[in-house]
XYZ file of C-alpha atoms in Angstrom:
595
model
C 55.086 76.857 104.977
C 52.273 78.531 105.786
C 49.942 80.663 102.672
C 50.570 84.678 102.286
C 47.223 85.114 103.541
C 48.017 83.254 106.643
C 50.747 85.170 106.949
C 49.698 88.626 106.296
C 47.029 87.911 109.439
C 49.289 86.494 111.478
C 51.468 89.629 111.337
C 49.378 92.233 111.298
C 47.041 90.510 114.595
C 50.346 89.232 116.319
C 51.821 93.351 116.868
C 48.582 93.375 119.686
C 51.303 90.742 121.592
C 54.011 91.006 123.755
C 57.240 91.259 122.633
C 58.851 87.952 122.869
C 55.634 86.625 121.457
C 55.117 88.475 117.957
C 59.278 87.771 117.597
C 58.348 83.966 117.700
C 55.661 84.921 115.201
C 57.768 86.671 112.997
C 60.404 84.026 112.631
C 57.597 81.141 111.977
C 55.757 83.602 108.789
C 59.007 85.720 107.731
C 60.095 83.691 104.825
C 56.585 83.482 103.425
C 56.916 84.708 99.782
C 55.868 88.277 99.487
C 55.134 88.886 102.988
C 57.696 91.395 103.545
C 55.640 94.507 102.257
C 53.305 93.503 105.359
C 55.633 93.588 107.840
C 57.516 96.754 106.582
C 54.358 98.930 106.764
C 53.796 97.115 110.587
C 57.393 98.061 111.451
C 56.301 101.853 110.812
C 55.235 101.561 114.273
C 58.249 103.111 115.684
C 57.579 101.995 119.235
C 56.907 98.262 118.390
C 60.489 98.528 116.035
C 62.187 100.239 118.886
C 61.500 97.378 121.164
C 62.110 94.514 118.631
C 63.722 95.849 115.980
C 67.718 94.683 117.021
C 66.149 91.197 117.072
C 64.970 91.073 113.206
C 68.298 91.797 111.855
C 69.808 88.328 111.766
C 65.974 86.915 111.075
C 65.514 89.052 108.147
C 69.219 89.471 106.722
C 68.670 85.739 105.039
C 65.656 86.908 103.148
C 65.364 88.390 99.710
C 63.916 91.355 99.287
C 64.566 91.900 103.450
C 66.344 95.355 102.097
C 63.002 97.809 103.271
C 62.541 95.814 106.088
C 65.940 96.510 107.581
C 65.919 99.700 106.559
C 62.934 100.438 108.368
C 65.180 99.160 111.513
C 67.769 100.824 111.076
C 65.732 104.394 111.030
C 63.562 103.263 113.648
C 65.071 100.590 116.530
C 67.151 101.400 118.805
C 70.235 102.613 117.495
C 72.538 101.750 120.140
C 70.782 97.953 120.299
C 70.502 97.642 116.783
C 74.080 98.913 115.492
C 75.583 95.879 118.133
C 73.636 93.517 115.736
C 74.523 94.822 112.603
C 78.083 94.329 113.723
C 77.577 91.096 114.961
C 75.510 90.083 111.852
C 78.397 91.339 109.623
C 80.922 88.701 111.898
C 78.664 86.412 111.558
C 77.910 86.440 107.294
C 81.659 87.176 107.105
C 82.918 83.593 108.887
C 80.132 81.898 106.533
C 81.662 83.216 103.405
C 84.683 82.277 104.465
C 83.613 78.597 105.436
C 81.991 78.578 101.791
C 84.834 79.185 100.489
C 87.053 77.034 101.978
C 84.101 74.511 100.747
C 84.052 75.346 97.708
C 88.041 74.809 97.559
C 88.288 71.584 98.830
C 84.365 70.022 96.001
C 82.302 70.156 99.317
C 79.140 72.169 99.513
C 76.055 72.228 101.842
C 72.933 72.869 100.052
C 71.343 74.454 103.363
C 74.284 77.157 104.177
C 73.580 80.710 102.554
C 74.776 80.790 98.621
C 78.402 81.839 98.911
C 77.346 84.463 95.730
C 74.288 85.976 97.697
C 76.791 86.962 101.179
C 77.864 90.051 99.601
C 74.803 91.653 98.741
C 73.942 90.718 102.404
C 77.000 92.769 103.662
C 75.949 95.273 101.556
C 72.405 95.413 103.058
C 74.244 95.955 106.190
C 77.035 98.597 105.908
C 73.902 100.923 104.363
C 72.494 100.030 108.080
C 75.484 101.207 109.645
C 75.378 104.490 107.743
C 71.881 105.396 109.358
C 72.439 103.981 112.987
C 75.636 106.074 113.068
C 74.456 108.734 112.466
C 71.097 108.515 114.368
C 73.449 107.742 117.644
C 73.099 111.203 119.653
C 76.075 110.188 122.116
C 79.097 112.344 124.069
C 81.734 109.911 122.217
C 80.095 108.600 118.682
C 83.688 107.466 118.336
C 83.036 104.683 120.790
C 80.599 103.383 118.273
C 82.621 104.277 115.573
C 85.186 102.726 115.383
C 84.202 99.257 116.317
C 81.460 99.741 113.506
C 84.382 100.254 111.158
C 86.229 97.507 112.614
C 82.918 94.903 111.792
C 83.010 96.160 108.081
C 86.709 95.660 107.347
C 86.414 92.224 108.965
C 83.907 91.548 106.578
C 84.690 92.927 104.090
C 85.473 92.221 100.115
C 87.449 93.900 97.999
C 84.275 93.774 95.006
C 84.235 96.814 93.513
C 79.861 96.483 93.971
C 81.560 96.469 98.695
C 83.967 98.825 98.047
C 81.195 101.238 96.668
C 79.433 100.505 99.199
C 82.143 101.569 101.857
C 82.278 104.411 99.762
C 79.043 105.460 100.124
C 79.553 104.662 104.091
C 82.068 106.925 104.734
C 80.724 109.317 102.927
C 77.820 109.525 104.655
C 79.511 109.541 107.885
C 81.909 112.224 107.170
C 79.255 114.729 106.646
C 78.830 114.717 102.133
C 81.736 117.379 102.304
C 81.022 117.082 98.332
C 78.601 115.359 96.455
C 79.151 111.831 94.454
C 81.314 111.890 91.294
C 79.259 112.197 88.729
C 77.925 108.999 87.506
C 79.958 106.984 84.564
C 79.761 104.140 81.893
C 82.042 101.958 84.745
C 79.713 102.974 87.271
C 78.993 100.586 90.060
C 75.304 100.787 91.207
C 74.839 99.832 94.814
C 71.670 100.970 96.866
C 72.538 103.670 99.583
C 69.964 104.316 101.313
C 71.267 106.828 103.709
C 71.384 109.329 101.150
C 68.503 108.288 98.881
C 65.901 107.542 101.662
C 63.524 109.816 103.409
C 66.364 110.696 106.564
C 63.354 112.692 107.934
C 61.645 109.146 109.050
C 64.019 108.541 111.642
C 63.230 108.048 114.808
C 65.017 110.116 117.969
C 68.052 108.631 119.793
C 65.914 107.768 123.197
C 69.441 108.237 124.851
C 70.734 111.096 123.305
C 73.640 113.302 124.500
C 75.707 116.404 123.506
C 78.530 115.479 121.442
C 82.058 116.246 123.155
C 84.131 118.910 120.527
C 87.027 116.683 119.826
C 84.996 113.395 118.675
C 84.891 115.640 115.255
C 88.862 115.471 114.849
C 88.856 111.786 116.079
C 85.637 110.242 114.145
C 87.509 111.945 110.725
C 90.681 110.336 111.965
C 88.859 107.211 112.194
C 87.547 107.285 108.776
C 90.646 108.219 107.447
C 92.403 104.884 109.007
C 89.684 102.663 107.756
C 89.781 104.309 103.872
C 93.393 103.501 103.811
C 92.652 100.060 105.087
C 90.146 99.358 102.431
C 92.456 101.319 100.041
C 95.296 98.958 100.523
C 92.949 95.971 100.620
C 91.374 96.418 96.799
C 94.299 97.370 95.164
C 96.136 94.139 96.514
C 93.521 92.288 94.937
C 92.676 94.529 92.053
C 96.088 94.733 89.616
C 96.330 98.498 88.910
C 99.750 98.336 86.746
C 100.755 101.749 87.908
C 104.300 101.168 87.670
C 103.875 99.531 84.135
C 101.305 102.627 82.512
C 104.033 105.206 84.313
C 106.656 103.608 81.826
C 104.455 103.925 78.793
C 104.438 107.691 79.861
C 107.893 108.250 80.848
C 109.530 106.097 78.087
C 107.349 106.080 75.145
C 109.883 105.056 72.753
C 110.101 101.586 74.303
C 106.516 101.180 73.120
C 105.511 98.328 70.569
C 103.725 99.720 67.767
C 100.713 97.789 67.118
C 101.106 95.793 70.554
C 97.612 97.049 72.576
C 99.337 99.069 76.166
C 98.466 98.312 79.582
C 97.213 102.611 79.495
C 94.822 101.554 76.255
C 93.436 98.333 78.109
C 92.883 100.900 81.222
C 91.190 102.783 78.643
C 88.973 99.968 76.493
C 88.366 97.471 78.981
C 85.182 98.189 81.142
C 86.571 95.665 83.855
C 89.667 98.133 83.898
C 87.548 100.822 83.675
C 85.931 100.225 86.874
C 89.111 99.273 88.892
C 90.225 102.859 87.957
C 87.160 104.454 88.845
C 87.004 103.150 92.158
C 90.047 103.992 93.205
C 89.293 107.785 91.896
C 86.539 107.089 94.163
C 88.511 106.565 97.170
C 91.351 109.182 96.725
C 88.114 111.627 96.848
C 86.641 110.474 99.610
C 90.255 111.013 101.383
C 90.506 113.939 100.115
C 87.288 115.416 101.363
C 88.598 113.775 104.817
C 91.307 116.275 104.797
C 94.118 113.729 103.529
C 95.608 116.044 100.504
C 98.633 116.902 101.694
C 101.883 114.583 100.509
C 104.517 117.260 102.664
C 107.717 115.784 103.772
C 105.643 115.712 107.382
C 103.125 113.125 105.961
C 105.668 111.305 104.618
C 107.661 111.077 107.621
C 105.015 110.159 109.625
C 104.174 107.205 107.130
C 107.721 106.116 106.879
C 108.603 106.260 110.548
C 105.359 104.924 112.055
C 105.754 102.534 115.166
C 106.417 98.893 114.366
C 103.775 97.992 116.583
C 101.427 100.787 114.801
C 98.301 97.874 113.652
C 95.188 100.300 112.174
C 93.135 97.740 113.081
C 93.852 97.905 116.519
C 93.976 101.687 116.492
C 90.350 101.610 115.332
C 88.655 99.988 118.722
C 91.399 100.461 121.532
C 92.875 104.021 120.909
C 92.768 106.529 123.889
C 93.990 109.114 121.639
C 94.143 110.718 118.055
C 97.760 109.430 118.245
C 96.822 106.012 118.901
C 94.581 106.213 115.820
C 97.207 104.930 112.783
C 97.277 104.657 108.744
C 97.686 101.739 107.025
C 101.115 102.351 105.770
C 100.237 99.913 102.882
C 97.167 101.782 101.761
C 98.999 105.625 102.312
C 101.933 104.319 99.557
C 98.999 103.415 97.280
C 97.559 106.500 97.983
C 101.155 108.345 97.033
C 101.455 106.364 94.136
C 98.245 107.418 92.796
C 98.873 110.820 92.971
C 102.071 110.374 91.764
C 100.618 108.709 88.880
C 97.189 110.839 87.509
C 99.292 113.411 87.419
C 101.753 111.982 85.206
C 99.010 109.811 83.398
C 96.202 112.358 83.373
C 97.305 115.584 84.362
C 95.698 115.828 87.366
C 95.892 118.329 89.733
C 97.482 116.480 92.764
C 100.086 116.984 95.852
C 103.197 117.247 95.024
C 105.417 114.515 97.170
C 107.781 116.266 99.015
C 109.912 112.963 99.629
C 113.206 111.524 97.702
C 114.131 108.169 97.110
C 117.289 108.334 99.451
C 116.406 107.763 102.499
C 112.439 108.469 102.717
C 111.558 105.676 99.403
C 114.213 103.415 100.355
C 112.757 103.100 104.069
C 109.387 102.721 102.386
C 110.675 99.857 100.316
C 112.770 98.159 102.585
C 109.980 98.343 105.338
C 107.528 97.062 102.911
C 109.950 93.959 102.538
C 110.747 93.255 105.721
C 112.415 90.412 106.432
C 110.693 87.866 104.047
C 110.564 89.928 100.319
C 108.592 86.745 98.815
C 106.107 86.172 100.850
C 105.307 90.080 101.462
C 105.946 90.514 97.735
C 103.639 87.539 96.793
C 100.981 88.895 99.811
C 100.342 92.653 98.794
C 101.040 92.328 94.858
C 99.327 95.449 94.893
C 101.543 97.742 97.005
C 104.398 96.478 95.470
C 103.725 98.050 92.277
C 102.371 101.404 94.315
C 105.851 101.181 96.124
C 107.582 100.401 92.684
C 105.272 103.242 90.644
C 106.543 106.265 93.568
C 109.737 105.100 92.965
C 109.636 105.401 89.342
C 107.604 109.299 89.722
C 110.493 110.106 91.752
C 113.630 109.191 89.524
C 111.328 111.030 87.031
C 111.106 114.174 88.986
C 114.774 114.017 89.759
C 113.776 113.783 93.577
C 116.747 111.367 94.187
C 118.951 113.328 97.320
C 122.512 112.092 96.637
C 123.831 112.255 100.159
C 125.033 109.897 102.434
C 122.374 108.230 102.690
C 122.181 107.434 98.853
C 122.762 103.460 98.756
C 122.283 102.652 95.607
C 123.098 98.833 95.767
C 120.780 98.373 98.564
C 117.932 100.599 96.816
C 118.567 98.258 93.179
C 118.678 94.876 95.284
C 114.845 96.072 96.455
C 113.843 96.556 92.851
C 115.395 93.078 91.690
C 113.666 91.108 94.268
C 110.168 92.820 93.009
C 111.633 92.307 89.691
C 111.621 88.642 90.307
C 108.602 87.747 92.557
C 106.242 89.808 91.340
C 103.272 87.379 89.831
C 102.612 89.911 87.519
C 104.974 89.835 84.349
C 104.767 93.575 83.139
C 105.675 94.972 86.777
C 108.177 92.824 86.945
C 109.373 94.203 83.705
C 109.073 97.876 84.859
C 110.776 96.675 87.890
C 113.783 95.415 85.404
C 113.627 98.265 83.178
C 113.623 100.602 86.907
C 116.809 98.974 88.041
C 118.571 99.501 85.018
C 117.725 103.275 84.578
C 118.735 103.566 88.411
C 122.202 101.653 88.119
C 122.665 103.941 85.275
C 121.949 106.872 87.000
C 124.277 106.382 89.945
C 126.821 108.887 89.901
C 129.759 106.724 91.578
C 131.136 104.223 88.985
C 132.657 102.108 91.033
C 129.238 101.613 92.686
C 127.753 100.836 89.726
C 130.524 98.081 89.363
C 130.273 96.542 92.123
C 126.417 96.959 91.612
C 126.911 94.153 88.609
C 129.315 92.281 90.525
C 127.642 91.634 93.350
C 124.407 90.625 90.878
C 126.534 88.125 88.730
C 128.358 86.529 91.775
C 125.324 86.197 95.055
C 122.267 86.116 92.669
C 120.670 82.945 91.627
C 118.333 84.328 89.557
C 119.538 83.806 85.930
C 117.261 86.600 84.155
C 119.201 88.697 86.503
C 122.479 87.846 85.516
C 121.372 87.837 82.268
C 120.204 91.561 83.198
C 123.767 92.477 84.812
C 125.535 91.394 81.477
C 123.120 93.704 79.755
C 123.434 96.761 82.210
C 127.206 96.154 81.994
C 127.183 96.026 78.232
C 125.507 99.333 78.321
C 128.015 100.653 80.887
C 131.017 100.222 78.553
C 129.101 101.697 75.399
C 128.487 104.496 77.260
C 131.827 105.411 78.485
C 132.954 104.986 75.094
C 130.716 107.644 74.052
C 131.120 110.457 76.389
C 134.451 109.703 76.223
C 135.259 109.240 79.895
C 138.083 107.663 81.848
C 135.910 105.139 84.665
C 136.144 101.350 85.961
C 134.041 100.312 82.624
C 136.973 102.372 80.037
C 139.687 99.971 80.756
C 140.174 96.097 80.755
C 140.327 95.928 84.254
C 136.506 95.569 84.258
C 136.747 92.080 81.991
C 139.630 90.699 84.196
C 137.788 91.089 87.317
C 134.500 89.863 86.187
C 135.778 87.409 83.122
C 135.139 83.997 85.370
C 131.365 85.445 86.528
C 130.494 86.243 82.641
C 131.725 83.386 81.026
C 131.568 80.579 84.077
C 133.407 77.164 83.905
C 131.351 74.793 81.643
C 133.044 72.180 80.793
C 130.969 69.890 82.585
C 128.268 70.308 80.041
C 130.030 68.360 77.736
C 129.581 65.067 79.319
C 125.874 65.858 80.021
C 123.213 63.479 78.427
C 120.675 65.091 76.252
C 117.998 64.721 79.572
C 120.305 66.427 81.888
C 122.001 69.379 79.741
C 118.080 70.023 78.584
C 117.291 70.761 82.083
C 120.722 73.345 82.257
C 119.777 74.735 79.331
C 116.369 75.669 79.970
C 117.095 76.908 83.447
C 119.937 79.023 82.468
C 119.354 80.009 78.723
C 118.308 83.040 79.143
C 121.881 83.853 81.106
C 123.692 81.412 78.406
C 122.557 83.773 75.287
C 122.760 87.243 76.739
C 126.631 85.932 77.383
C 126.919 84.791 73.988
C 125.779 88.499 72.578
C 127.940 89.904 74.944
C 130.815 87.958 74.058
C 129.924 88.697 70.249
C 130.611 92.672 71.467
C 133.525 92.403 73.040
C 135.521 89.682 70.972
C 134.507 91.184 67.574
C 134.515 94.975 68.190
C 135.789 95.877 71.534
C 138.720 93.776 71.783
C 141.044 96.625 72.889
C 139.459 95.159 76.621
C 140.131 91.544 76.387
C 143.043 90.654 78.726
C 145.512 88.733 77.022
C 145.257 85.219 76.823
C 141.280 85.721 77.704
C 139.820 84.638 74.598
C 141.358 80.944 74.545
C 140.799 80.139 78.311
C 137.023 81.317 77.557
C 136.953 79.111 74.247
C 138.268 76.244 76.356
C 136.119 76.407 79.539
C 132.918 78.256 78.156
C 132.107 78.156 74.326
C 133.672 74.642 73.240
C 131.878 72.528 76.034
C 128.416 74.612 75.704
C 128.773 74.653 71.559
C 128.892 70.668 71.605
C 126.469 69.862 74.389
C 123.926 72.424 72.308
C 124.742 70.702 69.086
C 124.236 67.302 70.519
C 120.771 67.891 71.700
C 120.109 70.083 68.943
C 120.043 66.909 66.983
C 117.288 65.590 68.960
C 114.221 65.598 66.450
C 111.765 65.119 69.489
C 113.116 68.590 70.700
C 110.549 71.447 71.301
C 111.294 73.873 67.781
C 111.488 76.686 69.742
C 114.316 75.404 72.069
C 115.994 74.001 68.735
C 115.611 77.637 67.061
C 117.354 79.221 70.717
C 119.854 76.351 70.202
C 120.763 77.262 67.193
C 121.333 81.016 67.465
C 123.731 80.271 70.602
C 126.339 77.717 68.706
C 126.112 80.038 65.622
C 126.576 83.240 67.887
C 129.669 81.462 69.794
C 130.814 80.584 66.410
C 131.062 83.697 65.291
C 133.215 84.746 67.720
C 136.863 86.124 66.990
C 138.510 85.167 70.007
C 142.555 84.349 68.871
């Protein structure tokens, strides 16, 4: 490598050359240490940038410290040359990072590829390119650079929150700094922007420049507002917000643990949380200052019946038309949800959503679901719980719409399938806790029956069942109460579902220890919410046990599971924890007055 002094005269003589020359030149001395000051005060020569410029982007972009450098490009090349590069050069770092990754993944690593932790702040160096090239680009349709630009960064893109400011700082330069930045806080993310803190008054002409047709305004904001939702959807998929879990601590307070730390305090504490919050603040702004405030049954119509074949992506490089220009419908229910839920949370002052659950949430859901729940589910974690948290804002508001369209058993069976593939435990909770209050709240009792039936007979999920005992439990304590005359007053609700709450088991009797461990551990939690039910209705609600119930349940249910539990309760290798569950299940079914 050759010394700085070298350097410094070879770039400073080498401008005299042609172009192709000094280019050669310029790749050979670039990477000398602390030569980049030189070239960035040669690159002031805004005709010697204008006709090289576009070619030091992916020569430079490798380099530390390259960030004044490419600046300097950016405000004087070429825009229309050197915007093509930046949007190849973000394909280009993108495919690397991903190739690192996959490296990383499978213990193999090359010591010459770029550092898969230094790609970012690359991509960052570029998107603040794009922010100056865009705008320098004097064109009849700025669109037509638009929205390919916008396509490069969400290619590229990473859902850090150090990116996402960055795309934050992108589209706000683009859509004109309607207001300025929030003001700056302890979760702050600092990321250079040097649109808006450079010297804007350095930049050089458009060479091509053109008047700008009227209607690129309405279609470059439309653009912006397709790739914000897009980015929207993409960091809180990645980013757990627990929307749907903090909207219970607000709505149900009561259920609280005292002395257990809440998901709203770690939101409040944890500077990690703190910043995932702040971002997303950061976003609903900037889509509000793009004009997308407005959460009228139109918007959510739109949202909700959007073409199947309606791909933002797609929309961003190929439309003809504003119409052709779409939303992410994933990153318009986050944005929903989040108003849904400062307001609640914070008290903010937010649109009000003018939907219901029956039919426009229930669409939402079940289009969200499609026709694989797990893997979409599993997938976009994050809108999920944004689908999950406007559900639970709406109940709240008592936007429900009981018409014909109200099915509730379809609407529950979408909150049990979040309820049990949801990787995070406390959504899946206030999924749980959701489907309850709903079943609860529908006003047809023999829906709600055959709500629980249809859970304890076609699901294989025990928690559920275990859940459907409980809901049904609460159903009969309830019409006790109020006094009412319904399918859960009478005994007719234990003889129909007495063989799906208290199953044939006599098989477990002849298990081995192995083998009835495995049953028990996949089905205990089903095994002692039926015990505690049985407990209520044997010892104090008898007056709804068909007769002859209780000994065709001792025979087939209690005696087979009491002395399989017993048996391998005697195991002294067994876990203590299993042994303590053991134990409260034969002493619950012993307890039980059944003759």
């Amino acid at each position: 490598m050759p010394d700085l002094s070298e350097s410094i005269t070879a770039i400073r003589e080498g401008a005299k050359e042609d172009s192709f020359t000094y280019l050669t030149i310029l790749q050979y001395h670039a990477n000398t240490p602390g030569i980049l000051p030189t070239l960035n005060e040669v690159l002031q020569d805004a005709d010697l940038t204008r006709e090289i410029g576009w070619d030091l982007v992916q020569t430079l972009i490798p380099i530390d410290g390259c960030e004044d450098c490419l600046e300097t490009v950016a405000r004087l090349g070429n825009p229309r040359e050197v915007i093509i590069k930046v949007m190849e050069t973000l394909g280009v770092l993108a495919r690397l990072l991903e190739a690192a990754r996959d490296d990383a993944a499978e213990g193999d690593s090359d010591s010459a590829a770029p550092k898969h932790s230094d790609i970012p702040d690359r991509l960052i160096v570029l998107i603040g390119m794009l922010a100056i090239l865009q705008r320098r680009i004097k064109t009849k349709h700025p669109s037509r650079f638009l929205g390919p630009s916008l396509i490069s960064v969400l290619e590229a893109y990473q859902p850090t929150p150090e990116m996402t400011t960055a795309v934050i700082n992108l589209v706000r330069s683009l859509s004109g700094r309607i207001r300025p930045p929030l003001p700056t806080r302890t979760s702050s993310i600092d990321v250079a922007n040097p649109d808006e803190h450079g010297d804007f008054r350095k930049n050089a002409p458009d060479p091509e420049a053109e008047n700008e047709d009227p209607e690129e305004q309405v279609l470059n904001r439309r653009l912006l507002q397709s790739f914000t939702t897009c980015i929207l959807q993409r960091y809180v998929n990645v980013h757990e917000m627990q929307w749907s879990p903090r909207l219970l601590e607000v709505y149900r307070p009561e259920k609280i643990i005292p002395g257990k730390v809440t998901t709203t305090q770690a939101f409040r504490e944890d500077e990690v949380l703190q910043k995932r919050d702040a971002v997303i603040g950061q976003l609903v702004a900037l889509l509000r200052d793009l004009e997308m405030n407005d959460c009228s049954a139109a918007f959510v119509q739109a949202i909700v019946y959007q073409p199947n074949n309606a791909d933002p992506l797609a929309g961003l490089e190929t439309f003809l038309s504003i119409d052709d220009i779409h939303l992410s419908q994933g990153g318009a229910a986050c944005l929903i949800a989040y108003w849904i839920f400062s307001t609640d949370a914070f008290g903010a002052d937010n649109p009000s959503p003018e939907m219901q659950i029956f039919p426009d949430h229930l669409n939402l859901i079940r289009l969200f679901l499609g026709a694989n729940p797990k893997t979409e589910i599993e997938r976009n974690p994050g809108i999920a719980d944004a689908l999950l948290a406007i559900g639970l804002g709406l109940h709240h508001r008592g936007l429900i719409a009981t018409t014909e369209h109200s099915n509730y058993m379809v609407y529950h069976h979408c909150l049990t399938l979040i309820a049990v593939f949801h990787p995070n435990i406390q959504v899946r909770n206030a999924a749980t806790m959701f489907a309850g209050t709903l079943l609860h709240s529908d006003p047809d009792d023999e829906s709600r029956r055959d709500i629980l039936e249809d859970l304890l007979q076609n699901c294989a999920f025990p928690a559920l069942n275990a859940c459907a005992i409980r809901w049904l439990q609460e159903e009969i304590i309830s019409a006790q109460k109020s006094n009412v005359s319904n399918v859960f007053s009478t005994s007719e609700i234990i003889e129909r579902l007495q063989y799906d709450l208290f199953p044939d088991a006599q098989a477990a009797a002849m298990m081995d220890n192995d083998t009835f461990l495995g049953f028990w551990r996949e089905n205990h939690i089903f095994f002692l919410q039926t015990a505690n039910f049985a407990y209520f209705l044997f010892n104090g609600r008898k007056d709804l046990v068909p007769a002859g119930m209780g000994a065709s349940v001792e025979q087939r249910f209690a005696e087979p599971l009491t002395a399989a539990a017993t048996k391998l309760g005697g195991d002294k290798e067994l876990d203590p924890h299993e042994r303590m569950q053991l134990d409260v299940f034969v002493d619950r079914l012993g307890s039980l007055s059944m003759h």
